mmCIF file of C-alpha atoms and ligand atoms in Angstrom:
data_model
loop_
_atom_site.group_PDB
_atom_site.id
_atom_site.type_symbol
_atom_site.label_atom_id
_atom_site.label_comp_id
_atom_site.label_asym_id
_atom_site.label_seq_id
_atom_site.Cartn_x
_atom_site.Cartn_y
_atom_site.Cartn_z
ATOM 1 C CA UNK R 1 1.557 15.253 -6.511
ATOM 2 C CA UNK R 2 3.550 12.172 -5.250
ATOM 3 C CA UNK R 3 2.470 8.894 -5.325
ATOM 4 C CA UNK R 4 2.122 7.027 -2.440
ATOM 5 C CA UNK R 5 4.110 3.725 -2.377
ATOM 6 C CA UNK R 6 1.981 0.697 -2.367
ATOM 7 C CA UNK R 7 3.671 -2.990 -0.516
ATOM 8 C CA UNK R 8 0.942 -5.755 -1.322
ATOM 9 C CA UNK R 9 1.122 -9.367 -0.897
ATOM 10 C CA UNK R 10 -0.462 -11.483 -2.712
ATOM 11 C CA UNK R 11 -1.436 -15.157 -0.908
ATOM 12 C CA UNK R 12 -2.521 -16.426 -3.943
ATOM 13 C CA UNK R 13 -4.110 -20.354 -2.856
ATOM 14 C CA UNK R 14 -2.179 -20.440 0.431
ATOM 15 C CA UNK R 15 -3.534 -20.625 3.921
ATOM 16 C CA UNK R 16 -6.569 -21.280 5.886
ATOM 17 C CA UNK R 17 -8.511 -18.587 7.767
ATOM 18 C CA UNK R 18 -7.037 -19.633 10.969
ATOM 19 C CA UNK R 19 -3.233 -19.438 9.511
ATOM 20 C CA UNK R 20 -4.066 -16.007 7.413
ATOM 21 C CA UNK R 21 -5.193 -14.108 10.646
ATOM 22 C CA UNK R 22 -2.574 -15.096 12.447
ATOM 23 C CA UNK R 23 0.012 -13.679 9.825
ATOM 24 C CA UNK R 24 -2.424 -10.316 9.734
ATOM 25 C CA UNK R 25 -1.988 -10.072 13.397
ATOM 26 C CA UNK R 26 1.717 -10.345 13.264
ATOM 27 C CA UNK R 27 1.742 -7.731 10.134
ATOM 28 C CA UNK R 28 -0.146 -5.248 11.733
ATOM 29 C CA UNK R 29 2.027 -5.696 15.169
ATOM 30 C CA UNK R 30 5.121 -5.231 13.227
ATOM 31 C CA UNK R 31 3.952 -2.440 10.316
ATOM 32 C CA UNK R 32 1.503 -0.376 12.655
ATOM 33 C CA UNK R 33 4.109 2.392 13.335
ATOM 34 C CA UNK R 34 4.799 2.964 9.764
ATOM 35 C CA UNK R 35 3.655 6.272 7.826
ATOM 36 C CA UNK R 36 3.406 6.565 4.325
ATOM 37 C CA UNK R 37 3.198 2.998 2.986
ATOM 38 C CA UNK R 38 0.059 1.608 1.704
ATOM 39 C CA UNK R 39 -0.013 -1.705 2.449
ATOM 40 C CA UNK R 40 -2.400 -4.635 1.149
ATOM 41 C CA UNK R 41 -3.214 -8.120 1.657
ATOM 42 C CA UNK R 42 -4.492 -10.301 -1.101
ATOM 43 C CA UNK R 43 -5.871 -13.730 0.913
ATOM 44 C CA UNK R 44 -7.954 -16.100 -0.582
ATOM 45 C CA UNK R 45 -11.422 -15.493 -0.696
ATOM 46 C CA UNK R 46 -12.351 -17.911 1.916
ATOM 47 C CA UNK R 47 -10.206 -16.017 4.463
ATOM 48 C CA UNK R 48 -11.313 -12.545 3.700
ATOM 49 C CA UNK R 49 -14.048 -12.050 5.983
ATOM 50 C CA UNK R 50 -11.677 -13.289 9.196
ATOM 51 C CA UNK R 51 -9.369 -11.672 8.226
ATOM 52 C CA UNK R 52 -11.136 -8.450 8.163
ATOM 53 C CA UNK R 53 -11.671 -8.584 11.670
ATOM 54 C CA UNK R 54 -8.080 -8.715 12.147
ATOM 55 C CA UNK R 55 -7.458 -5.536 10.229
ATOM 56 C CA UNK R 56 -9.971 -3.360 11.009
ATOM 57 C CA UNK R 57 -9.482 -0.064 12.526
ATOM 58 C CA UNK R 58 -5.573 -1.496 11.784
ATOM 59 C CA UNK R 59 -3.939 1.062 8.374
ATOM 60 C CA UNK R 60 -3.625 -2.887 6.627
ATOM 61 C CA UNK R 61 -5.725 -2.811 3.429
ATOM 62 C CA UNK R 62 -7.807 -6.217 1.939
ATOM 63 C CA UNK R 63 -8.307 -7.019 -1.592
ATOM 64 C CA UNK R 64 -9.667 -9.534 -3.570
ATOM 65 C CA UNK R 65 -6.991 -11.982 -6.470
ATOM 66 C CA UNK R 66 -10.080 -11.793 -8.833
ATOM 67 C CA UNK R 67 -13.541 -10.378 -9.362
ATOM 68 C CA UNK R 68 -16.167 -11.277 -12.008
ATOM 69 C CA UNK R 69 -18.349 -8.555 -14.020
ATOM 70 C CA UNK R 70 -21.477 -9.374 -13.494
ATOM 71 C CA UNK R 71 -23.387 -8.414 -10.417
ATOM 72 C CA UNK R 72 -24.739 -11.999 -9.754
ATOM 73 C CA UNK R 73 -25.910 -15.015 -11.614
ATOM 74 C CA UNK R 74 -24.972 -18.668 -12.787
ATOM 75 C CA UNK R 75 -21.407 -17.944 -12.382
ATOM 76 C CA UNK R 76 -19.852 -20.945 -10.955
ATOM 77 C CA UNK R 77 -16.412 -20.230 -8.840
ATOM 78 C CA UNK R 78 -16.676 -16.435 -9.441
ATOM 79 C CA UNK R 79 -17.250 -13.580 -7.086
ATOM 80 C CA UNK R 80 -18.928 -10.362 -7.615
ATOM 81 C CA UNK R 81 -17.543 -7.046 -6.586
ATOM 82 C CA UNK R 82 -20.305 -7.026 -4.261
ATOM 83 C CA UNK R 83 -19.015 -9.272 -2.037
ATOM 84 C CA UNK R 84 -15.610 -8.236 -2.310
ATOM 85 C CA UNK R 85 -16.738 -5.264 -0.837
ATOM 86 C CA UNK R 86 -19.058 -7.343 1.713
ATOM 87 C CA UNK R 87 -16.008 -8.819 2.846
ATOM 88 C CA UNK R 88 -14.375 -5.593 3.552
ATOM 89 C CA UNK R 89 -12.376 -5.279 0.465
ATOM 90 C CA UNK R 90 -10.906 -2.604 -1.062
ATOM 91 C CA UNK R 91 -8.885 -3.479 -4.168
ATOM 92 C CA UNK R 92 -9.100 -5.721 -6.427
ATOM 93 C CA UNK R 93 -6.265 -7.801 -8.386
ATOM 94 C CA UNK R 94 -7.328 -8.070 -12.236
ATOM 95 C CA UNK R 95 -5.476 -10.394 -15.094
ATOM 96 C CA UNK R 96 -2.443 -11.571 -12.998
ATOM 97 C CA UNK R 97 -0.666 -13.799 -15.030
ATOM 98 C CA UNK R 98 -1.646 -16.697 -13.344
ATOM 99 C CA UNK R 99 -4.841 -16.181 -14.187
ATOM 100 C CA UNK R 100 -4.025 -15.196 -17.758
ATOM 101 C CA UNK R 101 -1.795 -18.630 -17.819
ATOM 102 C CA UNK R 102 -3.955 -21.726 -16.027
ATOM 103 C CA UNK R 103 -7.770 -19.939 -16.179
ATOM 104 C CA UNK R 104 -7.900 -18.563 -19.903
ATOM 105 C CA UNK R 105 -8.467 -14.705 -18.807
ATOM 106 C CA UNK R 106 -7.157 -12.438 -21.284
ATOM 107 C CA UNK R 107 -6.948 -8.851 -22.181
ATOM 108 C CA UNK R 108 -11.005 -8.891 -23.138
ATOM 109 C CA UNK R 109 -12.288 -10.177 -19.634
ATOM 110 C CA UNK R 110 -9.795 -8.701 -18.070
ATOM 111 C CA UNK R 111 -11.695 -5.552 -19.805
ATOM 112 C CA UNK R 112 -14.462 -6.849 -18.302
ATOM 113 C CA UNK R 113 -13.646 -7.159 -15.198
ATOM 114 C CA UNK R 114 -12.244 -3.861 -14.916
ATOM 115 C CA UNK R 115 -15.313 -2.066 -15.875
ATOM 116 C CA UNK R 116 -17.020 -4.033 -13.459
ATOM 117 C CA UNK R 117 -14.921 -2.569 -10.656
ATOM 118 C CA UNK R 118 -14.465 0.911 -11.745
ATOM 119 C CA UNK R 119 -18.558 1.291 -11.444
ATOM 120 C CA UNK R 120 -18.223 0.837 -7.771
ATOM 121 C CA UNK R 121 -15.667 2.038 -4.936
ATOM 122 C CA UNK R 122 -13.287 -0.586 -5.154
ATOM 123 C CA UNK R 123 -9.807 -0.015 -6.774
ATOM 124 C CA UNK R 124 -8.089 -2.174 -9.279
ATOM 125 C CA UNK R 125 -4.825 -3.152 -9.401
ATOM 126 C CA UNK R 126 -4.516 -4.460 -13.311
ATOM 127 C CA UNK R 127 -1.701 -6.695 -13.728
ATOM 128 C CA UNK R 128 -0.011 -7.254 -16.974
ATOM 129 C CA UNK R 129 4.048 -8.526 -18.175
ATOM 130 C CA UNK R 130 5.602 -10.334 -20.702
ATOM 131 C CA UNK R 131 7.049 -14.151 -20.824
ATOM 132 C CA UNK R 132 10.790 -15.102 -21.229
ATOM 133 C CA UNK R 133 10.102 -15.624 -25.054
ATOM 134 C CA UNK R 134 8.612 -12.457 -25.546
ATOM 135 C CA UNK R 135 11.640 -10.749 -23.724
ATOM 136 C CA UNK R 136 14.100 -12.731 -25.454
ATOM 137 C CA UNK R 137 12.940 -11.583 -29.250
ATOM 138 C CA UNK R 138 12.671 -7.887 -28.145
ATOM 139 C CA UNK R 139 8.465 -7.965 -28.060
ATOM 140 C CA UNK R 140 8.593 -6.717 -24.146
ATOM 141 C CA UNK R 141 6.972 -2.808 -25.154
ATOM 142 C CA UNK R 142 4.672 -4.366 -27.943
ATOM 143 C CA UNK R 143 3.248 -6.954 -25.390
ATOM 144 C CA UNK R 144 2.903 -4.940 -22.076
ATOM 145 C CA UNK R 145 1.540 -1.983 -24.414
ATOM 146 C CA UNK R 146 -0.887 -4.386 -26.377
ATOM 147 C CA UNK R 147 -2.078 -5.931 -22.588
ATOM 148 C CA UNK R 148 -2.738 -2.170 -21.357
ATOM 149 C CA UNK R 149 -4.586 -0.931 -24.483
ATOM 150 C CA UNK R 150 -6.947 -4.020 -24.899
ATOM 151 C CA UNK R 151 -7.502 -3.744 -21.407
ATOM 152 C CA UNK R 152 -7.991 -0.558 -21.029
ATOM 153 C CA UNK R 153 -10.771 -0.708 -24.231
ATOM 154 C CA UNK R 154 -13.212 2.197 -24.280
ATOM 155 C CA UNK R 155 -11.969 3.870 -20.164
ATOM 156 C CA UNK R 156 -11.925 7.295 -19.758
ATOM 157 C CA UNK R 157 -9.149 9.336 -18.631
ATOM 158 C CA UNK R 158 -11.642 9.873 -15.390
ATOM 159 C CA UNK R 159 -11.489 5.831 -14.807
ATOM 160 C CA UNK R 160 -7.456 5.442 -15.925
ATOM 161 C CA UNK R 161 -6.881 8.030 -12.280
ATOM 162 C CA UNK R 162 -8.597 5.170 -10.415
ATOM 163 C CA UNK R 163 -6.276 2.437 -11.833
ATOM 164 C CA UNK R 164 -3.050 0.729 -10.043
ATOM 165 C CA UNK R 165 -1.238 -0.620 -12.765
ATOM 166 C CA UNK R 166 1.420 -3.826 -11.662
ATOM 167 C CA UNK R 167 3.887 -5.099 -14.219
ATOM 168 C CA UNK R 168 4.682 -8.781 -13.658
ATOM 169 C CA UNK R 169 7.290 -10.197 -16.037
ATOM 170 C CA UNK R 170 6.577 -13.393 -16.322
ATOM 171 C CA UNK R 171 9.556 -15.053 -16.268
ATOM 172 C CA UNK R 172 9.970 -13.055 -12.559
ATOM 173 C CA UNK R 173 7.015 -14.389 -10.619
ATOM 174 C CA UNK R 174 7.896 -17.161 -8.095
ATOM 175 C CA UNK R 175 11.128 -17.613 -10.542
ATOM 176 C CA UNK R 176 13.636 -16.262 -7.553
ATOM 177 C CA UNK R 177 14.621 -14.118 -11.254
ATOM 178 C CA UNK R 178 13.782 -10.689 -10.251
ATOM 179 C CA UNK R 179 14.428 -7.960 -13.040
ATOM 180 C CA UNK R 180 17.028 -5.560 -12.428
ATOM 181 C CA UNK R 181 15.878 -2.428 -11.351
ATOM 182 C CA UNK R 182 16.996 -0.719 -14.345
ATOM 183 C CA UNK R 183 15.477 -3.628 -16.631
ATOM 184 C CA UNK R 184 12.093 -3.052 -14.319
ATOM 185 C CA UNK R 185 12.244 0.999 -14.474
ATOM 186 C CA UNK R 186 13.051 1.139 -18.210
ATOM 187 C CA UNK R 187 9.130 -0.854 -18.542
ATOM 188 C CA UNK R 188 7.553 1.709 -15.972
ATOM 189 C CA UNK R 189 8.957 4.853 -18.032
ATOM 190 C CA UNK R 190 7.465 3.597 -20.839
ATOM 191 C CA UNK R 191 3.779 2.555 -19.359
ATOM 192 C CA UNK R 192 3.678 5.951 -17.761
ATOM 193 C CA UNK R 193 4.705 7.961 -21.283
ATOM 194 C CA UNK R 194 2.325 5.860 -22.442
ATOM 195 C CA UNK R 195 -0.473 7.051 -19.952
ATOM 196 C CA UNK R 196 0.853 10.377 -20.828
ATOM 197 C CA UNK R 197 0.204 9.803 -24.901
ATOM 198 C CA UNK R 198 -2.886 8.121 -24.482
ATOM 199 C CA UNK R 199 -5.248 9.313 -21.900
ATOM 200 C CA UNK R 200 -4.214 12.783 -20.141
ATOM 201 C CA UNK R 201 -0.806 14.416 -19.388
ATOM 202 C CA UNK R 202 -1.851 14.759 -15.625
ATOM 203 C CA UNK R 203 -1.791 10.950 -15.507
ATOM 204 C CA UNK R 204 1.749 10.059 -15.500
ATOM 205 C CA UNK R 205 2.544 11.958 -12.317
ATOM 206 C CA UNK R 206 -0.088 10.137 -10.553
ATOM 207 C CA UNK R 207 -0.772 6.931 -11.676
ATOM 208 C CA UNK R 208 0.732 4.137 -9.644
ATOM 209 C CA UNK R 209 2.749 1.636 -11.577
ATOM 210 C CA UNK R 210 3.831 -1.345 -8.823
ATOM 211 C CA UNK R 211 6.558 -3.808 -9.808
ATOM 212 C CA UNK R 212 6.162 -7.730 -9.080
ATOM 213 C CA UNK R 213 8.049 -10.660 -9.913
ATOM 214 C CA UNK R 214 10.189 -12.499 -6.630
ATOM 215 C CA UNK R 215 10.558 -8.886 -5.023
ATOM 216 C CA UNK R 216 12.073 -9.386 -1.236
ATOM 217 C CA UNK R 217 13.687 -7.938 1.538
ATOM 218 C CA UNK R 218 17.068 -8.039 0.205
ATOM 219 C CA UNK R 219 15.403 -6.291 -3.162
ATOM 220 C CA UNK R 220 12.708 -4.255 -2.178
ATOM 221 C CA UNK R 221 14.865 -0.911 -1.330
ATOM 222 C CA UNK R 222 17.053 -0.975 -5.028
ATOM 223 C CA UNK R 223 13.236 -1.455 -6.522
ATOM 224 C CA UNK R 224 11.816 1.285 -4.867
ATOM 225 C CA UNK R 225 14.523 3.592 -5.334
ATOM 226 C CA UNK R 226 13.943 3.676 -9.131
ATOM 227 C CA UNK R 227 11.783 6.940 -9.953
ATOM 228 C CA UNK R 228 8.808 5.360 -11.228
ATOM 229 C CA UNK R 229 8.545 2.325 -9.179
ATOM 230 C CA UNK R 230 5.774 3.049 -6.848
ATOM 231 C CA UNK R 231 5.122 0.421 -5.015
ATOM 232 C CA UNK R 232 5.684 -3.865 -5.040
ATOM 233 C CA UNK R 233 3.044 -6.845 -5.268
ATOM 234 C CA UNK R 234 4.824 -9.781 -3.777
ATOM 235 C CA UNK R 235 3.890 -13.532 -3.768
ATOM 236 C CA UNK R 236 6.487 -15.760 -2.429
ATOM 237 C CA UNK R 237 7.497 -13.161 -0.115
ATOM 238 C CA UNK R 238 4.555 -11.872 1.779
ATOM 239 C CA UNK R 239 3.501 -14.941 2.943
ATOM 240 C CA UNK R 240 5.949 -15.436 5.980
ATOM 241 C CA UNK R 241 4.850 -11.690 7.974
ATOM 242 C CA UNK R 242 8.106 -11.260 9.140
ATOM 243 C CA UNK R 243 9.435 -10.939 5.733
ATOM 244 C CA UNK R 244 6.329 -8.784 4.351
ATOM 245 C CA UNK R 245 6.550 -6.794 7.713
ATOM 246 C CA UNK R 246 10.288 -6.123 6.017
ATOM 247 C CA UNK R 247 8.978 -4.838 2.968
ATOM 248 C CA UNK R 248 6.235 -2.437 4.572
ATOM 249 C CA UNK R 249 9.358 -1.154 6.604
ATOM 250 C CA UNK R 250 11.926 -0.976 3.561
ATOM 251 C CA UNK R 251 11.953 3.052 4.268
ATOM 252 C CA UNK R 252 13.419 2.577 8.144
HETATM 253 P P1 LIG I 301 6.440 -13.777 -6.518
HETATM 254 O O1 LIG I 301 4.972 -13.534 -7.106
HETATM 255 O O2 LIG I 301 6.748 -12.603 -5.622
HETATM 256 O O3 LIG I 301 6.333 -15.064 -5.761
HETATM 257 O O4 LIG I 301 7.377 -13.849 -7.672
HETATM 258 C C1 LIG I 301 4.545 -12.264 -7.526
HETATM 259 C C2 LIG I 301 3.118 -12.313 -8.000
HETATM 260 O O5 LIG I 301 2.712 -13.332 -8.588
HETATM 261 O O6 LIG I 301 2.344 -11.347 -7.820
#
């Protein structure tokens, strides 16, 4: 089965609702013509309900940067998957590094969180890389491996066919660094063998593994071409449309 290639851009805390439909609008104008690319927005929360009425009946997908577990409650600053999905989304980001880094998440929420979203309709895009450190003193497979197992604590092979999987080097996001697309595609071979090994030998072939870490127009078509490089979450880059309406299009 092949694996449809996934361009998403993450907004991360950048623009108001005014500012984020406008950049929708000029996405959709410039990507609507294109077959065979999933592609995703990731605004901030405040915008996603705006910008849903820019995107629907458009191909553009929404998604949420984070999601609590719980259903509701004394939660202050989370959401719920509820009202991700209220909003119109339908993926969620889970343990990007940023998150990991400045808001204490780890591989046990990130758990967490996971399980939340698997029990509904929504699908989760699990983020995990290594820092520069980590690189440097050859712990890259032992960290990215250690993320995906904790994370992935007591899922089925049923939930891992749900699952988007990004890796984010660390040292790659917002950097301008991006990692070769050999260094990239030599960590993808080894999360899907690992998929392989651990859950179910029909996973590798269709799990999506996306690559992220200052991915752009001039990079996006060397990234893609690597076999099991399915796809590209993009900060930096998505936030200008003309630039993410380049990496929707890096096929024509
Ligand atoms: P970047 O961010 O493209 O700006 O490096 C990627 C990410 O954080 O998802």
């Amino acid at each position: 089965m092949s694996r449809k290639p996934i361009i998403s851009g993450n907004w991360k805390m950048f623009k108001t609702r005014q500012e984020a439909q406008q950049a929708c609008r000029g996405i959709v104008a410039g990507s609507s013509d294109v077959e065979g690319v999933e592609a995703i927005v990731f605004p901030p929360f405040t915008a996603l309900e705006a910008v849903s009425r820019v995107v629907e009946g458009t191909s553009l997908r929404l998604g949420g940067q984070n999601v609590h577990w719980e259903e509701q409650g004394a939660f202050t600053g989370e959401i719920s998957v509820h009202m991700l999905l209220d909003c119109g989304c339908q993926y969620a980001l889970i343990g990007h590094s940023e998150r990991r880094q400045f808001f204490g998440e780890n591989d046990e929420s990130v758990n967490r969180r996971l399980k939340a979203v698997l029990a509904t309709s929504l699908i989760p895009i699990v983020c995990v890389g290594e820092s520069l450190d980590q690189r440097e003193s050859g712990r890259a497979r032992e960290v990215v491996l250690g993320q995906l197992e904790k994370g992935f604590n007591e899922l089925t092979a049923k939930d891992l066919f749900r699952i988007i999987i990004a890796y984010e080097p660390l040292w790659a996001i917002g950097t301008g660094r991006t990692a070769t697309p050999e260094t990239a595609q030599e960590v993808h071979y080894m999360i899907r063998s690992w998929l392989g090994e651990r859950f179910s030998a029909d996973l590798p072939g269709q799990t999506r593994i996306l690559y992220g870490g200052s991915v752009k127009p001039s990079n996006v078509r060397d990234l893609m071409a690597q076999d099991d490089i399915d796809g590209a979450l993009v900060g930096g880059a998505s936030l200008d449309p003309e630039s993410f309406v380049k990496l929707i299009r890096y096929q024509c």
